[in-house]
Tab-separated table of C-alpha atoms and ligand atoms in Angstrom:
chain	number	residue	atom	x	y	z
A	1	UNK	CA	5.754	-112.588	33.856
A	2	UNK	CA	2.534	-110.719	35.312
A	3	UNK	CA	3.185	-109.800	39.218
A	4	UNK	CA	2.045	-112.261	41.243
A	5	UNK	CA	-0.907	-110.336	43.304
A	6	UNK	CA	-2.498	-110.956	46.702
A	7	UNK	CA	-5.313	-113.228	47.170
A	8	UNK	CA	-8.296	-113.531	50.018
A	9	UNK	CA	-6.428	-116.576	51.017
A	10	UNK	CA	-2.827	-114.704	51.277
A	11	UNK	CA	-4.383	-112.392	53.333
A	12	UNK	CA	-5.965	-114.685	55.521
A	13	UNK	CA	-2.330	-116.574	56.639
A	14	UNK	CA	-0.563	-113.657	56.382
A	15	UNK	CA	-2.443	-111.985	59.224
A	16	UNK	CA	-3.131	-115.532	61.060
A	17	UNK	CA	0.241	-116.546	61.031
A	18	UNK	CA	2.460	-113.662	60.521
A	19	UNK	CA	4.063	-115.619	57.112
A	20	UNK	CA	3.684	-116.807	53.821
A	21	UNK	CA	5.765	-119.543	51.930
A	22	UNK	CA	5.799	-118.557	48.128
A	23	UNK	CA	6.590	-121.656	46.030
A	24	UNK	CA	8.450	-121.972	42.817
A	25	UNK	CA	8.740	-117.622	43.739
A	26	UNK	CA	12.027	-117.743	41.381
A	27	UNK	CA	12.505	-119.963	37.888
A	28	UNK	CA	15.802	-121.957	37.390
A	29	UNK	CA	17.308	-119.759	35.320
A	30	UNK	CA	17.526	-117.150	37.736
A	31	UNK	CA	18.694	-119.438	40.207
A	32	UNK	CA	20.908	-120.809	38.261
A	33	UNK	CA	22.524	-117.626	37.997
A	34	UNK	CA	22.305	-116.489	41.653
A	35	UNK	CA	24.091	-119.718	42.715
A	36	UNK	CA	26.549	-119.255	40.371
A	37	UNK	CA	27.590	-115.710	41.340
A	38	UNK	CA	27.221	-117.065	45.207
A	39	UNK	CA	30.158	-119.727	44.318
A	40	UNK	CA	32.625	-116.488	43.349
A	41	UNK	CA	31.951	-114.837	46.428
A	42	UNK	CA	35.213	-115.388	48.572
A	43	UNK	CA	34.384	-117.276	51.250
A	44	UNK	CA	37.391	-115.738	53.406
A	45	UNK	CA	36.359	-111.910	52.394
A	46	UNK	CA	37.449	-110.782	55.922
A	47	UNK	CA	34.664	-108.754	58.271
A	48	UNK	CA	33.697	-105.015	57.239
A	49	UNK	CA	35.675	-105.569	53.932
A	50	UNK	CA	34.419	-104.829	50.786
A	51	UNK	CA	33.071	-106.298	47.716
A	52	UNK	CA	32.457	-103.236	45.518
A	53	UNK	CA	29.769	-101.525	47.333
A	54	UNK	CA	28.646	-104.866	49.239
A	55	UNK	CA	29.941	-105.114	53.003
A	56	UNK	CA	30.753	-108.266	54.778
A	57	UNK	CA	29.165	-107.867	58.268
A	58	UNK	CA	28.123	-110.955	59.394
A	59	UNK	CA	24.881	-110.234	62.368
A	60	UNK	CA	26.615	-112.304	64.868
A	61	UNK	CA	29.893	-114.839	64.658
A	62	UNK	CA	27.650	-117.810	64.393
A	63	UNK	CA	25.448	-116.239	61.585
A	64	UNK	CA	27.910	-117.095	58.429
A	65	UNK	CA	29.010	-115.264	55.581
A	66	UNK	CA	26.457	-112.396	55.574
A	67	UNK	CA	27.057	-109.501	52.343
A	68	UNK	CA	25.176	-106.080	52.930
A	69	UNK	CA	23.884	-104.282	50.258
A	70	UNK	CA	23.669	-106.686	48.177
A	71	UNK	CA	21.345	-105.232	45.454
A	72	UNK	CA	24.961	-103.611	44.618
A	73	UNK	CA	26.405	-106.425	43.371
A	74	UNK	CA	24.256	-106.471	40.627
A	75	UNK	CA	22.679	-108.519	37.719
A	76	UNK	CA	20.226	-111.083	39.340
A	77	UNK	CA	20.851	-109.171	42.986
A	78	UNK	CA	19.167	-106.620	40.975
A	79	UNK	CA	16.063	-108.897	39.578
A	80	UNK	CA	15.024	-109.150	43.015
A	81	UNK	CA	14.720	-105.515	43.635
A	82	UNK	CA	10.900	-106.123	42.338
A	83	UNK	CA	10.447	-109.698	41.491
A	84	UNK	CA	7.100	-110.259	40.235
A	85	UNK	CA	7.011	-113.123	42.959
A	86	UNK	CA	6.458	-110.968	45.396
A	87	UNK	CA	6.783	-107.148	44.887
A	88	UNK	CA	3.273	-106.574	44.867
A	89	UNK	CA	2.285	-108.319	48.426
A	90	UNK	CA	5.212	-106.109	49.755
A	91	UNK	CA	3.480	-102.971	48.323
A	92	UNK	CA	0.566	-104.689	49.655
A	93	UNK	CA	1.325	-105.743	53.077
A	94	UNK	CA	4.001	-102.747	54.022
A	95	UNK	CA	3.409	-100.350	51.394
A	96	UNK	CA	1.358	-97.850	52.845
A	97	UNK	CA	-1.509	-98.590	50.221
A	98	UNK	CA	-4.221	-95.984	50.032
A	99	UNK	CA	-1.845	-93.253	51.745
A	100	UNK	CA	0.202	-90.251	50.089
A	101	UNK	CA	3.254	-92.229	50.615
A	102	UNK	CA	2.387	-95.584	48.837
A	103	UNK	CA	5.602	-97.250	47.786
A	104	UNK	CA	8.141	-99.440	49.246
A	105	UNK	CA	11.550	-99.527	50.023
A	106	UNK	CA	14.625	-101.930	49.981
A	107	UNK	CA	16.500	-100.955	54.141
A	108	UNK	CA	18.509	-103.868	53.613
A	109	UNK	CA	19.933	-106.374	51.064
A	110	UNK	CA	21.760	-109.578	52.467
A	111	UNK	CA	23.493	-112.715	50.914
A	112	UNK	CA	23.841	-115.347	53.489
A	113	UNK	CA	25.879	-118.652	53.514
A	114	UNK	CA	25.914	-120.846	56.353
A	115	UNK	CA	27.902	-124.010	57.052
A	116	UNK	CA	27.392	-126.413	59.956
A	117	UNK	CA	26.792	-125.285	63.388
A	118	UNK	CA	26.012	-121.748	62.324
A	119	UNK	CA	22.328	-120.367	63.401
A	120	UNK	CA	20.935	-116.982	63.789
A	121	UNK	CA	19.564	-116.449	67.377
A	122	UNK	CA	15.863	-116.109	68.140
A	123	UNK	CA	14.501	-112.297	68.262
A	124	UNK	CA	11.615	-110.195	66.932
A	125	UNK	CA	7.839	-110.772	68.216
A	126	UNK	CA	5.125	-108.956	69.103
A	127	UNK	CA	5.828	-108.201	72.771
A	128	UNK	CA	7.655	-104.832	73.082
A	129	UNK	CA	8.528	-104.806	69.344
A	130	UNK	CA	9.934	-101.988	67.316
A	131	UNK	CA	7.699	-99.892	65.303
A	132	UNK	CA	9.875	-100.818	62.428
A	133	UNK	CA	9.269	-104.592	62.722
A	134	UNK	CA	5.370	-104.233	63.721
A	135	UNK	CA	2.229	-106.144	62.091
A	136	UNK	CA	-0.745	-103.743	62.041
A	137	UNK	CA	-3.810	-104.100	59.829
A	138	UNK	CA	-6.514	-101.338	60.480
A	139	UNK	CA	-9.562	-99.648	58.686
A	140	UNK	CA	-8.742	-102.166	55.961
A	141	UNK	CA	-5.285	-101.676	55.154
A	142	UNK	CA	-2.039	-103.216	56.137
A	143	UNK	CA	0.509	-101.201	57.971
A	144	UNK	CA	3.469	-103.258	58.831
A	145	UNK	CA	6.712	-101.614	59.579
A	146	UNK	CA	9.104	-104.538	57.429
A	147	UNK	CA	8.319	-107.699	55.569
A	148	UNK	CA	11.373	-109.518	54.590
A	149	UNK	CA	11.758	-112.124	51.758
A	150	UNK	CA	13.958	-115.006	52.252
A	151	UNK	CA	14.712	-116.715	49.193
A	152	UNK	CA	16.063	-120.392	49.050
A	153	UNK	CA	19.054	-121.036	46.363
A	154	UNK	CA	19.572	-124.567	48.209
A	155	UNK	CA	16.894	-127.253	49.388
A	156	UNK	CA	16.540	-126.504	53.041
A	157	UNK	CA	15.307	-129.259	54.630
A	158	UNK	CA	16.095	-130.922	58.097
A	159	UNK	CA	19.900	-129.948	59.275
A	160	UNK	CA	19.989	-127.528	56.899
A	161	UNK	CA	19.887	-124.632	59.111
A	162	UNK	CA	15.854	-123.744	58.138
A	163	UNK	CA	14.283	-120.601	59.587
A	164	UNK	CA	12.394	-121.159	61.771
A	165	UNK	CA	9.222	-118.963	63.042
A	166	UNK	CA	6.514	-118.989	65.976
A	167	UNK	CA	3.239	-119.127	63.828
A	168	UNK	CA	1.051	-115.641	65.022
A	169	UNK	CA	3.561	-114.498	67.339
A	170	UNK	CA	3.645	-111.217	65.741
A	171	UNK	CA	0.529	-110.005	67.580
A	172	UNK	CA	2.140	-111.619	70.828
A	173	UNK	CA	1.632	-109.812	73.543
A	174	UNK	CA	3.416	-111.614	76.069
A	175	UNK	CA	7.307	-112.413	76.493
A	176	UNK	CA	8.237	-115.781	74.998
A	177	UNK	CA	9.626	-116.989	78.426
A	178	UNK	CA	12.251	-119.377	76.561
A	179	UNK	CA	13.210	-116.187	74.538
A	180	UNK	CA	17.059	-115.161	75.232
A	181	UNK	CA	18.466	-111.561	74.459
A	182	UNK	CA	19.930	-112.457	70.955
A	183	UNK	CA	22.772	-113.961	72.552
A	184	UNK	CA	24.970	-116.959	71.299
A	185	UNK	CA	23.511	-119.296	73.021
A	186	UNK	CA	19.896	-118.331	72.225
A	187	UNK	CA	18.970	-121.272	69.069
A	188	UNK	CA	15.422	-121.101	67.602
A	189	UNK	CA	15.751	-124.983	67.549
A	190	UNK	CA	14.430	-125.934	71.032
A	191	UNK	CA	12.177	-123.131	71.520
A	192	UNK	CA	8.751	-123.710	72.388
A	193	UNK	CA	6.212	-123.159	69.597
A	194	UNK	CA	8.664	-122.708	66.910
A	195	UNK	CA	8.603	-124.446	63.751
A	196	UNK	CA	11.035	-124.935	60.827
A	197	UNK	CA	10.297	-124.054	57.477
A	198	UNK	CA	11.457	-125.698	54.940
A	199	UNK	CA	11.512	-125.013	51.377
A	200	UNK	CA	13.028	-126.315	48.354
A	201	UNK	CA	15.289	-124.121	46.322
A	202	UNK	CA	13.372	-121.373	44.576
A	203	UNK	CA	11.005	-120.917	46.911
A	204	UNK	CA	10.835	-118.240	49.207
A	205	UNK	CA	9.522	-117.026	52.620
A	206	UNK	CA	7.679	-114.230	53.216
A	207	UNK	CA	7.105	-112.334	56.711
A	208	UNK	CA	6.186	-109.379	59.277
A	209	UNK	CA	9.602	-109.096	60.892
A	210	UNK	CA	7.673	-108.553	64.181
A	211	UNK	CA	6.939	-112.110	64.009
A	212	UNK	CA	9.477	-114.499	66.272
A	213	UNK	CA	12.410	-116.211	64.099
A	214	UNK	CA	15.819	-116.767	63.765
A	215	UNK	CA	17.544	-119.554	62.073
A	216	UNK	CA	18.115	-122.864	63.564
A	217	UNK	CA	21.281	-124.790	63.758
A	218	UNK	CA	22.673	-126.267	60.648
A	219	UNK	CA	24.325	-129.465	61.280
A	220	UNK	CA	24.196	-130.952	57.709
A	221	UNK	CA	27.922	-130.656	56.018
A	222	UNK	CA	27.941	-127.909	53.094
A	223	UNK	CA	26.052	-124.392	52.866
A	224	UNK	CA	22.496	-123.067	53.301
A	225	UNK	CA	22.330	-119.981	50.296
A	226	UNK	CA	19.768	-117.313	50.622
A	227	UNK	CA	19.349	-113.842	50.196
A	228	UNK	CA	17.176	-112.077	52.329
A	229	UNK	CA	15.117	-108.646	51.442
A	230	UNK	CA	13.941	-106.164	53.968
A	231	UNK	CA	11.251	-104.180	52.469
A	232	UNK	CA	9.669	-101.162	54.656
A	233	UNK	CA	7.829	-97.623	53.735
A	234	UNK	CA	9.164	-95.363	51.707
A	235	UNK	CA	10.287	-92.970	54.421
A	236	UNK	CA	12.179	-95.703	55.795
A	237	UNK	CA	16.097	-95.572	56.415
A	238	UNK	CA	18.827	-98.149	55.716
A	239	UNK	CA	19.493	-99.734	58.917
A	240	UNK	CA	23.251	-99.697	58.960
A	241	UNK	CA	23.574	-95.983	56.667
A	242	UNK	CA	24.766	-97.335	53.929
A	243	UNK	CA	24.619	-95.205	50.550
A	244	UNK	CA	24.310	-96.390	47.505
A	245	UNK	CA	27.012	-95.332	44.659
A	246	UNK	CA	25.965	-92.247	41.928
A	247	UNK	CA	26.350	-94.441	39.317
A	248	UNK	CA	24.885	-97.717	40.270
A	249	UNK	CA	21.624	-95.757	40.800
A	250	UNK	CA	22.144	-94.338	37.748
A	251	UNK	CA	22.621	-97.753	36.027
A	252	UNK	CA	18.738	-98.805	37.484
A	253	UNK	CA	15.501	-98.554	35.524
A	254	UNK	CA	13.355	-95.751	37.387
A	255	UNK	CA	11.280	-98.459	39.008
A	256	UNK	CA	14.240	-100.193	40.840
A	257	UNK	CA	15.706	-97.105	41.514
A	258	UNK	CA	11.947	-95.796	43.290
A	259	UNK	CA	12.459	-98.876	45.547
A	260	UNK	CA	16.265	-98.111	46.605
A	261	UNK	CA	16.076	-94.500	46.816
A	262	UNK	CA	12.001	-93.865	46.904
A	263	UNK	CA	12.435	-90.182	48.419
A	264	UNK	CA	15.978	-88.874	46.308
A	265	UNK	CA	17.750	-85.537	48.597
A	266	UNK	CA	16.728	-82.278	48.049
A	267	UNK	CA	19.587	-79.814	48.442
A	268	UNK	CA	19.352	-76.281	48.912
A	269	UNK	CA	19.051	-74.433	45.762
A	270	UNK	CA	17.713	-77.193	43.911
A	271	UNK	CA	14.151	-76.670	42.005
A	272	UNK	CA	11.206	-78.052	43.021
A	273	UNK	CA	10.332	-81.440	42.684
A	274	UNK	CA	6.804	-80.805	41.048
A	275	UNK	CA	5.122	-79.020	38.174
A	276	UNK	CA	3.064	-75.974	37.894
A	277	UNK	CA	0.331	-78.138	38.141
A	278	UNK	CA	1.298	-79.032	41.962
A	279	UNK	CA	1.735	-82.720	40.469
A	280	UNK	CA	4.329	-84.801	41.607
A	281	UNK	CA	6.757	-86.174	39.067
B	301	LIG	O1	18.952	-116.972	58.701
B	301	LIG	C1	17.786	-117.199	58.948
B	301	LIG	O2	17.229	-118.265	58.661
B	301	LIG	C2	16.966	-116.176	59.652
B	301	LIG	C3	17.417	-114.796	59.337
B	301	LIG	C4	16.863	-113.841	60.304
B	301	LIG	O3	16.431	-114.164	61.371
B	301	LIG	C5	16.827	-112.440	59.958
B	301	LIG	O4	17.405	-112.096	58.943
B	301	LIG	O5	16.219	-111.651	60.687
């Protein structure tokens, strides 16, 4: 499958609205085979415990089931690393293009259930945001901080628990006044301006993190699946300091490794990283 690569018209929403939805982004056989490693997981893993090098820690008590590092656990965790779907508009849209640190990196890999009444509380947006989470085009190139991909393994439709997002509120430069402080009591669903997106499984969502969103309330019996993937520059850190195990590194091709480990330590002693030719391997 060639990598799906940005158009005039991506480009065009993407800065307009701070989001893209990508249909069909993942084929049924790789959904398929995420949904049937989500129906091992133990649903009663308790919080900070472990699942090989995957972490339970849930972003709030209302969020659900949430798995960190979750490129760790493996086989189709690891096709998303750089799904054609998508890889290149990451590259594209935070990916430092046209700079001497083009690349992208994976700060943090999440599998996320959520049964009814769970929601994830409004946040992000343009006023006062972190550097991290910022939308920034300029001198024709994109510099955002982190575009995240959240892929559907269930139809999310109304009471589902969609995301929901405030269309071009990533260049905001004014307080939402409805906005809370991430509490619990802060759901997307009544907020002013926002707007659910749904998607059918397979599809996925695609946006500047600066851009307003949360998850509204799912009050549909059974569970909303998705993974979500943080992609940021290269010189980017993961969030929480997780480290990825020697050997499952080892286990990646060189390209999936690049995008978990773009920049790998230097210790003192070791050689240089380039030839005699001042060329970087
Ligand atoms: O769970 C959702 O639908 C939204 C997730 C979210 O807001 C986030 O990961 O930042």
């Amino acid at each position: 499958m060639e990598n799906r690569q940005p158009t005039a018209t991506d480009d065009f929403f993407f800065d307009l609205n701070g989001y893209l939805i990508l249909k069909h982004a993942v084929d049924s056989d790789l959904l398929e085979y995420l949904n049937s490693q989500f129906d091992e997981f133990p649903r009663d893993l308790p919080l900070g415990h472990w699942l090989g090098a995957a972490q339970r820690r849930d972003y709030t008590p209302e969020t659900g089931l949430e798995l960190h590092q979750a490129v760790t656990l493996g086989g189709p965790f690891e096709e998303l690393i750089d799904h054609p779907s998508w890889i290149d508009l990451v590259r594209h849209y935070c990916g430092e293009e046209k700079s001497y640190v083009q690349g992208v990196f994976i700060d943090e890999s999440i599998v996320s259930i959520r049964e009814s009444g769970g929601h994830h509380p409004v946040h992000s947006g343009g006023f006062q945001g972190a550097i991290r989470g910022k939308y920034r085009y300029e001198n024709g190139v994109f510099r955002c901080g982190q575009v995240n991909i959240i892929l559907a393994l269930t139809d999310i439709a109304e009471g589902d628990g969609a995301t929901m997002v405030v269309p071009a509120s990533h260049k905001s430069n004014f307080e939402h006044p409805g906005k809370g402080d991430y509490g619990r009591g802060d759901r997307m669903d009544m907020l002013e301006g926002a707007i659910p997106v749904y998607l059918n499984k397979g599809d996925a969502l695609l946006f500047v993190d600066g851009l307003m969103h949360g998850g509204s309330s799912r009050t549909n019996p059974g569970e909303r699946r998705v993974t979500i993937y943080r992609y940021g520059p290269i010189w980017g850190a993961s969030r929480y300091g997780y480290v990825y195990p020697p050997d499952f590194l080892a286990s990646l091709s060189p390209e999936r490794r690049r995008i978990l480990q773009p920049v790998p330590p230097t210790h003192a002693g070791d050689g240089l990283p380039y030839n005699m030719a001042g060329k970087e391997y």
